[in-house]
Amino acid sequence: MSSASGVNNGDGKEAALFEQRLSKIGEVRAALGQLSGKAALYCSDASIARYLVARNWEVKKATKMLKKTLKWRSEYKPDEIRWDEIANEAATGKIYRTDYFDKSGRSILVMRPGVQNTKKAKGQIRYLVYCMENAILNLPHDQSQMVWLIDFAGFSLSNISLHVTKLTADVLQGHYPERLGVAILYNAPKFFESFWKIASPILEPKTFNKVKFVYPDRPETNKIMEDLFNMEELESAFGGKNQATFNINDYAARMREDDIKMPLFWSPENSALASEPYVMVNKDMAQEGSSGLKSEETASEKREETDTESENREETESESERAEIDSVSGKREETVAVSDKREEKETESENGKARLHQTELS
């Protein structure tokens, strides 16, 4: 499973760095021990490298992070989620994968929080995970990242949830490192800025720097769209010329076709998945020795602290979060707060039952 492809041998420094990176990938692989099944398929050189990048090439931290993902994937089984399980979440088109790519060949997930149609964070996150897995399934062989295109049309205060935002960040940063290429926040309303000030510290610097705000009345930001997308393909809602709109029946047919492909993607015969090599690109060299290393390390430590906190999240924390949002927005729908509180209690109850069951088994 080692990488055969590399860099230009004419550049000694780059070649040396590449070999150093391969050595660290080997260290993580050795620390993981013998893997089998889907875990072995998941841990290609390219996949291990994504975790090392997320942890600034620190082997111990990357190994710890990857082990958590392997445990999460074995329990949550993201690759086994099927359309019929989450179809109700998709009904309004709040998240969907476009049938076109950006100019770099990256899958595009359109997100429209203004048409949120469910209240349970558990179902919302499961649908997000389904969409992430589907976007990865459809990536070209030479591409490993995706684009999030977030449309704020119809977005209101009632759509704000710091709880769901934290869960989304946990999933994206904890289990899909370096899968996000860029996130476009399109025409965000003025009141969102206050929420963003509270929510942005949840993001690691690498993720934060991938977020771009675009406004249709600001030509300088519209250039971002022109640089990223083929405007003939891009939907008119984002300033493109494509007049097509989301159709749930057409989308359901596409997703069911992809559901058939998913088991093949994760089958032992898919050697391309398991042998995906690590390929160092120019941005890796730019990051080497950058002045931002210290802040990235701090963010990594905070991420690990957040992981621990999330496992033992107390109800009082969520109440405090809701109070923060209330102070920003000036008001909050009482029904949303009650729903969040009820859901957290249900989660605590489920965790308690699981611990009790584990105790009885032991």
mmCIF file of C-alpha atoms in Angstrom:
data_model
loop_
_atom_site.group_PDB
_atom_site.id
_atom_site.type_symbol
_atom_site.label_atom_id
_atom_site.label_comp_id
_atom_site.label_asym_id
_atom_site.label_seq_id
_atom_site.Cartn_x
_atom_site.Cartn_y
_atom_site.Cartn_z
ATOM 1 C CA MET A 1 0.000 0.000 0.000
ATOM 2 C CA SER A 2 3.029 2.290 -0.111
ATOM 3 C CA SER A 3 3.100 5.192 -2.509
ATOM 4 C CA ALA A 4 4.960 4.657 -5.728
ATOM 5 C CA SER A 5 4.400 8.138 -7.119
ATOM 6 C CA GLY A 6 6.347 11.074 -5.821
ATOM 7 C CA VAL A 7 7.944 14.318 -6.755
ATOM 8 C CA ASN A 8 10.497 15.650 -9.190
ATOM 9 C CA ASN A 9 13.844 14.152 -8.217
ATOM 10 C CA GLY A 10 15.518 17.305 -9.499
ATOM 11 C CA ASP A 11 14.353 19.164 -6.431
ATOM 12 C CA GLY A 12 16.399 17.697 -3.595
ATOM 13 C CA LYS A 13 14.646 19.543 -0.809
ATOM 14 C CA GLU A 14 11.203 18.598 -2.060
ATOM 15 C CA ALA A 15 12.248 14.983 -2.582
ATOM 16 C CA ALA A 16 13.685 14.803 0.939
ATOM 17 C CA LEU A 17 10.495 16.215 2.408
ATOM 18 C CA PHE A 18 8.443 13.728 0.418
ATOM 19 C CA GLU A 19 10.477 10.813 1.801
ATOM 20 C CA GLN A 20 10.098 12.230 5.305
ATOM 21 C CA ARG A 21 6.345 12.373 4.840
ATOM 22 C CA LEU A 22 6.253 8.777 3.558
ATOM 23 C CA SER A 23 8.219 7.712 6.622
ATOM 24 C CA LYS A 24 5.643 9.308 8.917
ATOM 25 C CA ILE A 25 2.837 7.609 7.009
ATOM 26 C CA GLY A 26 4.666 4.346 7.660
ATOM 27 C CA GLU A 27 4.934 5.160 11.371
ATOM 28 C CA VAL A 28 1.183 5.728 11.622
ATOM 29 C CA ARG A 29 0.516 2.504 9.738
ATOM 30 C CA ALA A 30 2.787 0.596 12.116
ATOM 31 C CA ALA A 31 1.083 2.167 15.142
ATOM 32 C CA LEU A 32 -2.332 1.111 13.839
ATOM 33 C CA GLY A 33 -1.256 -2.523 13.705
ATOM 34 C CA GLN A 34 -2.792 -5.187 11.519
ATOM 35 C CA LEU A 35 -6.008 -3.990 9.885
ATOM 36 C CA SER A 36 -8.611 -5.931 7.981
ATOM 37 C CA GLY A 37 -11.823 -5.382 6.046
ATOM 38 C CA LYS A 38 -12.994 -1.820 5.509
ATOM 39 C CA ALA A 39 -10.451 -0.437 7.973
ATOM 40 C CA ALA A 40 -7.626 -1.720 5.788
ATOM 41 C CA LEU A 41 -9.291 -0.240 2.697
ATOM 42 C CA TYR A 42 -9.773 3.100 4.435
ATOM 43 C CA CYS A 43 -6.162 3.447 5.548
ATOM 44 C CA SER A 44 -4.456 4.116 2.242
ATOM 45 C CA ASP A 45 -1.347 6.280 2.211
ATOM 46 C CA ALA A 46 -3.442 9.208 0.984
ATOM 47 C CA SER A 47 -5.984 8.726 3.777
ATOM 48 C CA ILE A 48 -3.328 8.493 6.497
ATOM 49 C CA ALA A 49 -1.692 11.613 5.047
ATOM 50 C CA ARG A 50 -4.935 13.561 5.437
ATOM 51 C CA TYR A 51 -4.905 12.842 9.173
ATOM 52 C CA LEU A 52 -1.231 13.780 9.398
ATOM 53 C CA VAL A 53 -1.923 17.069 7.606
ATOM 54 C CA ALA A 54 -4.785 17.765 10.037
ATOM 55 C CA ARG A 55 -2.363 17.250 12.932
ATOM 56 C CA ASN A 56 0.616 19.036 11.371
ATOM 57 C CA TRP A 57 2.404 15.759 10.636
ATOM 58 C CA GLU A 58 2.606 14.784 14.296
ATOM 59 C CA VAL A 59 2.471 11.000 14.243
ATOM 60 C CA LYS A 60 1.028 10.402 17.710
ATOM 61 C CA LYS A 61 -1.766 12.946 17.320
ATOM 62 C CA ALA A 62 -2.618 11.763 13.809
ATOM 63 C CA THR A 63 -2.680 8.139 14.945
ATOM 64 C CA LYS A 64 -4.987 8.974 17.839
ATOM 65 C CA MET A 65 -7.289 10.898 15.507
ATOM 66 C CA LEU A 66 -7.358 8.116 12.906
ATOM 67 C CA LYS A 67 -8.070 5.451 15.527
ATOM 68 C CA LYS A 68 -11.089 7.466 16.656
ATOM 69 C CA THR A 69 -12.344 7.592 13.075
ATOM 70 C CA LEU A 70 -11.874 3.840 12.587
ATOM 71 C CA LYS A 71 -13.857 3.223 15.783
ATOM 72 C CA TRP A 72 -16.530 5.704 14.660
ATOM 73 C CA ARG A 73 -16.815 4.128 11.206
ATOM 74 C CA SER A 74 -17.117 0.625 12.670
ATOM 75 C CA GLU A 75 -19.965 1.757 14.949
ATOM 76 C CA TYR A 76 -21.726 4.459 12.912
ATOM 77 C CA LYS A 77 -21.260 2.591 9.597
ATOM 78 C CA PRO A 78 -21.439 5.701 7.372
ATOM 79 C CA ASP A 79 -20.907 3.731 4.170
ATOM 80 C CA GLU A 80 -23.979 1.605 4.906
ATOM 81 C CA ILE A 81 -26.464 4.482 5.109
ATOM 82 C CA ARG A 82 -28.940 4.191 2.253
ATOM 83 C CA TRP A 83 -31.288 6.614 0.557
ATOM 84 C CA ASP A 84 -34.509 5.154 1.936
ATOM 85 C CA GLU A 85 -33.223 5.697 5.478
ATOM 86 C CA ILE A 86 -32.640 9.430 5.043
ATOM 87 C CA ALA A 87 -34.998 10.342 2.165
ATOM 88 C CA ASN A 88 -37.254 12.398 4.447
ATOM 89 C CA GLU A 89 -34.285 14.621 5.366
ATOM 90 C CA ALA A 90 -33.627 15.303 1.671
ATOM 91 C CA ALA A 91 -37.167 16.217 0.666
ATOM 92 C CA THR A 92 -36.655 19.997 0.523
ATOM 93 C CA GLY A 93 -33.200 19.930 -1.051
ATOM 94 C CA LYS A 94 -31.472 21.264 2.055
ATOM 95 C CA ILE A 95 -28.346 19.297 1.053
ATOM 96 C CA TYR A 96 -27.675 17.674 -2.307
ATOM 97 C CA ARG A 97 -24.796 16.812 -4.600
ATOM 98 C CA THR A 98 -24.847 18.611 -7.923
ATOM 99 C CA ASP A 99 -24.536 16.713 -11.202
ATOM 100 C CA TYR A 100 -21.554 18.882 -12.173
ATOM 101 C CA PHE A 101 -18.115 19.533 -10.650
ATOM 102 C CA ASP A 102 -16.108 22.684 -10.040
ATOM 103 C CA LYS A 103 -13.229 23.607 -12.357
ATOM 104 C CA SER A 104 -10.849 21.444 -10.311
ATOM 105 C CA GLY A 105 -13.076 18.388 -10.645
ATOM 106 C CA ARG A 106 -14.318 18.471 -7.054
ATOM 107 C CA SER A 107 -17.746 17.216 -5.999
ATOM 108 C CA ILE A 108 -20.126 19.995 -4.957
ATOM 109 C CA LEU A 109 -22.562 19.800 -2.057
ATOM 110 C CA VAL A 110 -25.232 22.507 -2.142
ATOM 111 C CA MET A 111 -26.602 23.356 1.295
ATOM 112 C CA ARG A 112 -29.724 25.413 1.925
ATOM 113 C CA PRO A 113 -30.257 25.797 5.693
ATOM 114 C CA GLY A 114 -33.245 28.055 4.991
ATOM 115 C CA VAL A 115 -35.299 25.025 3.898
ATOM 116 C CA GLN A 116 -34.524 22.917 6.967
ATOM 117 C CA ASN A 117 -37.413 20.480 7.348
ATOM 118 C CA THR A 118 -36.574 18.464 10.490
ATOM 119 C CA LYS A 119 -35.770 19.249 14.124
ATOM 120 C CA LYS A 120 -33.712 16.240 15.241
ATOM 121 C CA ALA A 121 -29.966 16.901 15.061
ATOM 122 C CA LYS A 122 -29.337 13.161 14.964
ATOM 123 C CA GLY A 123 -31.175 12.766 11.658
ATOM 124 C CA GLN A 124 -29.679 15.943 10.207
ATOM 125 C CA ILE A 125 -26.128 14.791 10.920
ATOM 126 C CA ARG A 126 -26.804 11.325 9.563
ATOM 127 C CA TYR A 127 -28.011 12.861 6.307
ATOM 128 C CA LEU A 128 -24.905 15.077 6.186
ATOM 129 C CA VAL A 129 -22.725 11.992 6.601
ATOM 130 C CA TYR A 130 -24.635 10.236 3.810
ATOM 131 C CA CYS A 131 -23.983 13.226 1.552
ATOM 132 C CA MET A 132 -20.288 13.305 2.469
ATOM 133 C CA GLU A 133 -19.880 9.619 1.658
ATOM 134 C CA ASN A 134 -21.757 10.097 -1.608
ATOM 135 C CA ALA A 135 -19.587 13.067 -2.583
ATOM 136 C CA ILE A 136 -16.436 11.020 -1.939
ATOM 137 C CA LEU A 137 -17.845 8.091 -3.920
ATOM 138 C CA ASN A 138 -18.226 10.370 -6.940
ATOM 139 C CA LEU A 139 -14.827 12.062 -6.800
ATOM 140 C CA PRO A 140 -12.595 11.630 -9.859
ATOM 141 C CA HIS A 141 -9.524 9.460 -9.243
ATOM 142 C CA ASP A 142 -7.224 12.494 -9.219
ATOM 143 C CA GLN A 143 -9.284 14.483 -6.717
ATOM 144 C CA SER A 144 -9.827 14.033 -2.971
ATOM 145 C CA GLN A 145 -11.746 17.142 -1.907
ATOM 146 C CA MET A 146 -15.211 18.613 -2.251
ATOM 147 C CA VAL A 147 -16.836 22.052 -2.288
ATOM 148 C CA TRP A 148 -19.632 23.201 0.001
ATOM 149 C CA LEU A 149 -21.886 25.804 -1.603
ATOM 150 C CA ILE A 150 -24.145 27.234 1.112
ATOM 151 C CA ASP A 151 -27.151 29.262 -0.037
ATOM 152 C CA PHE A 152 -28.704 31.537 2.600
ATOM 153 C CA ALA A 153 -31.933 32.245 0.694
ATOM 154 C CA GLY A 154 -34.841 32.049 3.133
ATOM 155 C CA PHE A 155 -32.498 31.771 6.133
ATOM 156 C CA SER A 156 -33.874 33.163 9.404
ATOM 157 C CA LEU A 157 -33.046 33.269 13.110
ATOM 158 C CA SER A 158 -35.040 30.084 13.677
ATOM 159 C CA ASN A 159 -32.553 28.197 11.484
ATOM 160 C CA ILE A 160 -29.649 28.975 13.803
ATOM 161 C CA SER A 161 -28.417 26.090 15.953
ATOM 162 C CA LEU A 162 -25.008 26.200 17.611
ATOM 163 C CA HIS A 163 -25.577 22.603 18.709
ATOM 164 C CA VAL A 164 -25.922 21.345 15.120
ATOM 165 C CA THR A 165 -23.031 23.563 14.011
ATOM 166 C CA LYS A 166 -20.765 21.945 16.615
ATOM 167 C CA LEU A 167 -21.865 18.458 15.594
ATOM 168 C CA THR A 168 -21.217 19.322 11.954
ATOM 169 C CA ALA A 169 -17.735 20.620 12.783
ATOM 170 C CA ASP A 170 -17.016 17.508 14.851
ATOM 171 C CA VAL A 171 -17.914 15.227 11.954
ATOM 172 C CA LEU A 172 -16.140 17.258 9.261
ATOM 173 C CA GLN A 173 -12.918 17.943 11.170
ATOM 174 C CA GLY A 174 -12.781 14.748 13.193
ATOM 175 C CA HIS A 175 -13.670 12.142 10.571
ATOM 176 C CA TYR A 176 -13.280 13.793 7.167
ATOM 177 C CA PRO A 177 -10.026 15.773 7.515
ATOM 178 C CA GLU A 178 -8.826 17.549 4.392
ATOM 179 C CA ARG A 179 -11.947 16.528 2.480
ATOM 180 C CA LEU A 180 -13.250 20.097 2.323
ATOM 181 C CA GLY A 181 -11.554 22.197 -0.337
ATOM 182 C CA VAL A 182 -13.599 25.369 0.094
ATOM 183 C CA ALA A 183 -16.912 26.405 1.637
ATOM 184 C CA ILE A 184 -18.784 29.264 -0.044
ATOM 185 C CA LEU A 185 -21.249 31.126 2.176
ATOM 186 C CA TYR A 186 -23.446 32.792 -0.415
ATOM 187 C CA ASN A 187 -25.346 35.963 0.460
ATOM 188 C CA ALA A 188 -25.375 35.456 4.225
ATOM 189 C CA PRO A 189 -27.728 37.895 6.014
ATOM 190 C CA LYS A 190 -26.364 40.615 8.256
ATOM 191 C CA PHE A 191 -27.514 38.952 11.482
ATOM 192 C CA PHE A 192 -25.474 35.837 10.599
ATOM 193 C CA GLU A 193 -22.277 37.789 11.289
ATOM 194 C CA SER A 194 -23.018 37.783 15.025
ATOM 195 C CA PHE A 195 -23.588 34.035 15.016
ATOM 196 C CA TRP A 196 -20.416 33.524 12.983
ATOM 197 C CA LYS A 197 -18.358 35.300 15.658
ATOM 198 C CA ILE A 198 -19.573 32.709 18.183
ATOM 199 C CA ALA A 199 -19.390 29.689 15.871
ATOM 200 C CA SER A 200 -16.084 30.333 14.099
ATOM 201 C CA PRO A 201 -13.870 29.416 17.113
ATOM 202 C CA ILE A 202 -15.285 25.894 16.776
ATOM 203 C CA LEU A 203 -13.385 25.608 13.489
ATOM 204 C CA GLU A 204 -9.709 24.762 13.268
ATOM 205 C CA PRO A 205 -7.622 27.372 11.431
ATOM 206 C CA LYS A 206 -7.254 25.126 8.367
ATOM 207 C CA THR A 207 -11.038 24.823 8.099
ATOM 208 C CA PHE A 208 -11.700 28.474 8.934
ATOM 209 C CA ASN A 209 -9.398 29.610 6.129
ATOM 210 C CA LYS A 210 -11.404 27.585 3.612
ATOM 211 C CA VAL A 211 -14.590 29.577 4.310
ATOM 212 C CA LYS A 212 -15.328 32.325 1.785
ATOM 213 C CA PHE A 213 -18.193 34.830 1.965
ATOM 214 C CA VAL A 214 -19.702 35.779 -1.401
ATOM 215 C CA TYR A 215 -22.314 38.477 -2.006
ATOM 216 C CA PRO A 216 -24.015 38.985 -5.397
ATOM 217 C CA ASP A 217 -23.772 42.785 -5.067
ATOM 218 C CA ARG A 218 -20.018 42.726 -4.490
ATOM 219 C CA PRO A 219 -18.068 42.180 -7.739
ATOM 220 C CA GLU A 220 -14.844 41.401 -5.883
ATOM 221 C CA THR A 221 -16.452 38.370 -4.217
ATOM 222 C CA ASN A 222 -18.268 37.268 -7.369
ATOM 223 C CA LYS A 223 -14.862 36.676 -8.928
ATOM 224 C CA ILE A 224 -14.474 33.822 -6.445
ATOM 225 C CA MET A 225 -17.413 32.085 -8.115
ATOM 226 C CA GLU A 226 -16.058 32.722 -11.605
ATOM 227 C CA ASP A 227 -12.673 31.313 -10.633
ATOM 228 C CA LEU A 228 -14.169 28.183 -9.060
ATOM 229 C CA PHE A 229 -17.091 27.263 -11.293
ATOM 230 C CA ASN A 230 -18.105 26.997 -14.913
ATOM 231 C CA MET A 231 -20.796 29.668 -14.972
ATOM 232 C CA GLU A 232 -22.730 27.809 -17.672
ATOM 233 C CA GLU A 233 -23.173 24.894 -15.257
ATOM 234 C CA LEU A 234 -23.562 26.837 -12.011
ATOM 235 C CA GLU A 235 -27.155 27.304 -10.850
ATOM 236 C CA SER A 236 -28.727 30.725 -11.299
ATOM 237 C CA ALA A 237 -29.301 30.966 -7.534
ATOM 238 C CA PHE A 238 -25.519 31.406 -7.237
ATOM 239 C CA GLY A 239 -25.136 33.779 -10.173
ATOM 240 C CA GLY A 240 -24.696 31.083 -12.808
ATOM 241 C CA LYS A 241 -26.632 30.499 -16.029
ATOM 242 C CA ASN A 242 -28.095 27.079 -15.197
ATOM 243 C CA GLN A 243 -31.858 27.460 -14.666
ATOM 244 C CA ALA A 244 -32.352 23.933 -13.338
ATOM 245 C CA THR A 245 -33.745 23.553 -9.813
ATOM 246 C CA PHE A 246 -33.723 20.721 -7.293
ATOM 247 C CA ASN A 247 -36.137 17.907 -8.130
ATOM 248 C CA ILE A 248 -36.547 15.314 -5.395
ATOM 249 C CA ASN A 249 -37.679 12.534 -7.730
ATOM 250 C CA ASP A 250 -34.732 12.946 -10.080
ATOM 251 C CA TYR A 251 -32.351 13.209 -7.155
ATOM 252 C CA ALA A 252 -33.764 10.106 -5.474
ATOM 253 C CA ALA A 253 -33.150 8.122 -8.663
ATOM 254 C CA ARG A 254 -29.528 9.303 -8.766
ATOM 255 C CA MET A 255 -28.943 8.434 -5.130
ATOM 256 C CA ARG A 256 -30.433 4.957 -5.454
ATOM 257 C CA GLU A 257 -28.057 4.313 -8.345
ATOM 258 C CA ASP A 258 -25.163 5.432 -6.158
ATOM 259 C CA ASP A 259 -26.384 3.226 -3.308
ATOM 260 C CA ILE A 260 -25.803 0.251 -5.591
ATOM 261 C CA LYS A 261 -22.233 1.422 -6.260
ATOM 262 C CA MET A 262 -21.315 1.973 -2.616
ATOM 263 C CA PRO A 263 -20.795 -1.705 -1.598
ATOM 264 C CA LEU A 264 -18.571 -2.166 -4.654
ATOM 265 C CA PHE A 265 -16.562 0.902 -3.652
ATOM 266 C CA TRP A 266 -15.906 -0.652 -0.237
ATOM 267 C CA SER A 267 -15.321 -4.215 -1.444
ATOM 268 C CA PRO A 268 -11.897 -5.895 -0.991
ATOM 269 C CA GLU A 269 -11.623 -6.015 -4.768
ATOM 270 C CA ASN A 270 -11.408 -2.219 -4.911
ATOM 271 C CA SER A 271 -7.631 -2.074 -4.852
ATOM 272 C CA ALA A 272 -7.717 1.523 -6.080
ATOM 273 C CA LEU A 273 -9.217 2.638 -2.761
ATOM 274 C CA ALA A 274 -6.714 0.776 -0.594
ATOM 275 C CA SER A 275 -3.689 1.733 -2.687
ATOM 276 C CA GLU A 276 -4.483 5.449 -3.127
ATOM 277 C CA PRO A 277 -1.009 7.014 -2.927
ATOM 278 C CA TYR A 278 0.115 10.099 -1.089
ATOM 279 C CA VAL A 279 0.963 12.797 -3.616
ATOM 280 C CA MET A 280 2.601 15.941 -2.315
ATOM 281 C CA VAL A 281 1.323 19.111 -3.942
ATOM 282 C CA ASN A 282 2.719 22.630 -3.985
ATOM 283 C CA LYS A 283 0.637 23.801 -1.029
ATOM 284 C CA ASP A 284 2.364 21.187 1.159
ATOM 285 C CA MET A 285 5.681 22.930 0.503
ATOM 286 C CA ALA A 286 4.138 26.320 1.242
ATOM 287 C CA GLN A 287 2.898 25.070 4.613
ATOM 288 C CA GLU A 288 6.315 23.687 5.580
ATOM 289 C CA GLY A 289 7.936 25.993 8.107
ATOM 290 C CA SER A 290 5.052 28.456 8.011
ATOM 291 C CA SER A 291 4.614 30.926 10.854
ATOM 292 C CA GLY A 292 1.149 29.537 11.510
ATOM 293 C CA LEU A 293 2.427 26.255 12.938
ATOM 294 C CA LYS A 294 2.024 27.231 16.571
ATOM 295 C CA SER A 295 -1.593 28.308 16.135
ATOM 296 C CA GLU A 296 -2.342 25.095 14.258
ATOM 297 C CA GLU A 297 -0.870 23.008 17.077
ATOM 298 C CA THR A 298 -2.967 24.913 19.592
ATOM 299 C CA ALA A 299 -6.049 24.299 17.484
ATOM 300 C CA SER A 300 -5.247 20.590 17.322
ATOM 301 C CA GLU A 301 -5.014 20.425 21.093
ATOM 302 C CA LYS A 302 -8.307 22.280 21.387
ATOM 303 C CA ARG A 303 -9.863 19.840 18.929
ATOM 304 C CA GLU A 304 -8.816 16.911 21.144
ATOM 305 C CA GLU A 305 -10.210 18.696 24.194
ATOM 306 C CA THR A 306 -13.461 19.254 22.316
ATOM 307 C CA ASP A 307 -13.598 15.565 21.421
ATOM 308 C CA THR A 308 -13.324 14.665 25.105
ATOM 309 C CA GLU A 309 -15.885 17.244 26.108
ATOM 310 C CA SER A 310 -18.366 16.080 23.489
ATOM 311 C CA GLU A 311 -18.217 12.567 24.869
ATOM 312 C CA ASN A 312 -19.252 13.863 28.308
ATOM 313 C CA ARG A 313 -21.361 16.857 27.307
ATOM 314 C CA GLU A 314 -23.542 18.052 30.152
ATOM 315 C CA GLU A 315 -26.998 19.506 29.664
ATOM 316 C CA THR A 316 -25.890 22.736 31.328
ATOM 317 C CA GLU A 317 -23.409 23.333 28.494
ATOM 318 C CA SER A 318 -26.157 23.205 25.907
ATOM 319 C CA GLU A 319 -28.277 25.577 27.973
ATOM 320 C CA SER A 320 -25.345 27.977 28.059
ATOM 321 C CA GLU A 321 -24.937 27.723 24.276
ATOM 322 C CA ARG A 322 -28.581 28.537 23.744
ATOM 323 C CA ALA A 323 -28.216 31.541 26.060
ATOM 324 C CA GLU A 324 -25.332 32.802 23.907
ATOM 325 C CA ILE A 325 -27.421 32.556 20.774
ATOM 326 C CA ASP A 326 -30.322 34.326 22.494
ATOM 327 C CA SER A 327 -28.035 37.215 23.448
ATOM 328 C CA VAL A 328 -26.891 37.550 19.839
ATOM 329 C CA SER A 329 -30.210 37.269 18.080
ATOM 330 C CA GLY A 330 -32.251 39.102 20.700
ATOM 331 C CA LYS A 331 -34.848 36.357 20.510
ATOM 332 C CA ARG A 332 -35.064 32.628 19.902
ATOM 333 C CA GLU A 333 -37.966 30.382 19.087
ATOM 334 C CA GLU A 334 -38.946 28.655 22.341
ATOM 335 C CA THR A 335 -39.909 25.519 20.455
ATOM 336 C CA VAL A 336 -36.363 25.196 19.074
ATOM 337 C CA ALA A 337 -34.867 25.440 22.552
ATOM 338 C CA VAL A 338 -37.284 22.860 23.921
ATOM 339 C CA SER A 339 -36.517 20.544 21.012
ATOM 340 C CA ASP A 340 -32.759 20.858 21.572
ATOM 341 C CA LYS A 341 -33.175 20.184 25.292
ATOM 342 C CA ARG A 342 -35.389 17.168 24.690
ATOM 343 C CA GLU A 343 -32.942 15.760 22.158
ATOM 344 C CA GLU A 344 -29.970 16.167 24.502
ATOM 345 C CA LYS A 345 -31.882 14.351 27.251
ATOM 346 C CA GLU A 346 -32.687 11.556 24.821
ATOM 347 C CA THR A 347 -29.000 11.318 23.882
ATOM 348 C CA GLU A 348 -27.986 11.181 27.556
ATOM 349 C CA SER A 349 -30.585 8.488 28.152
ATOM 350 C CA GLU A 350 -29.314 6.436 25.225
ATOM 351 C CA ASN A 351 -25.704 6.795 26.436
ATOM 352 C CA GLY A 352 -26.760 5.748 29.935
ATOM 353 C CA LYS A 353 -28.541 2.665 28.622
ATOM 354 C CA ALA A 354 -25.499 1.772 26.530
ATOM 355 C CA ARG A 355 -23.198 2.020 29.558
ATOM 356 C CA LEU A 356 -25.597 -0.053 31.656
ATOM 357 C CA HIS A 357 -25.785 -2.683 28.920
ATOM 358 C CA GLN A 358 -21.999 -2.788 28.686
ATOM 359 C CA THR A 359 -21.751 -3.214 32.464
ATOM 360 C CA GLU A 360 -24.220 -6.092 32.416
ATOM 361 C CA LEU A 361 -22.256 -7.822 29.652
ATOM 362 C CA SER A 362 -19.018 -7.480 31.560
#
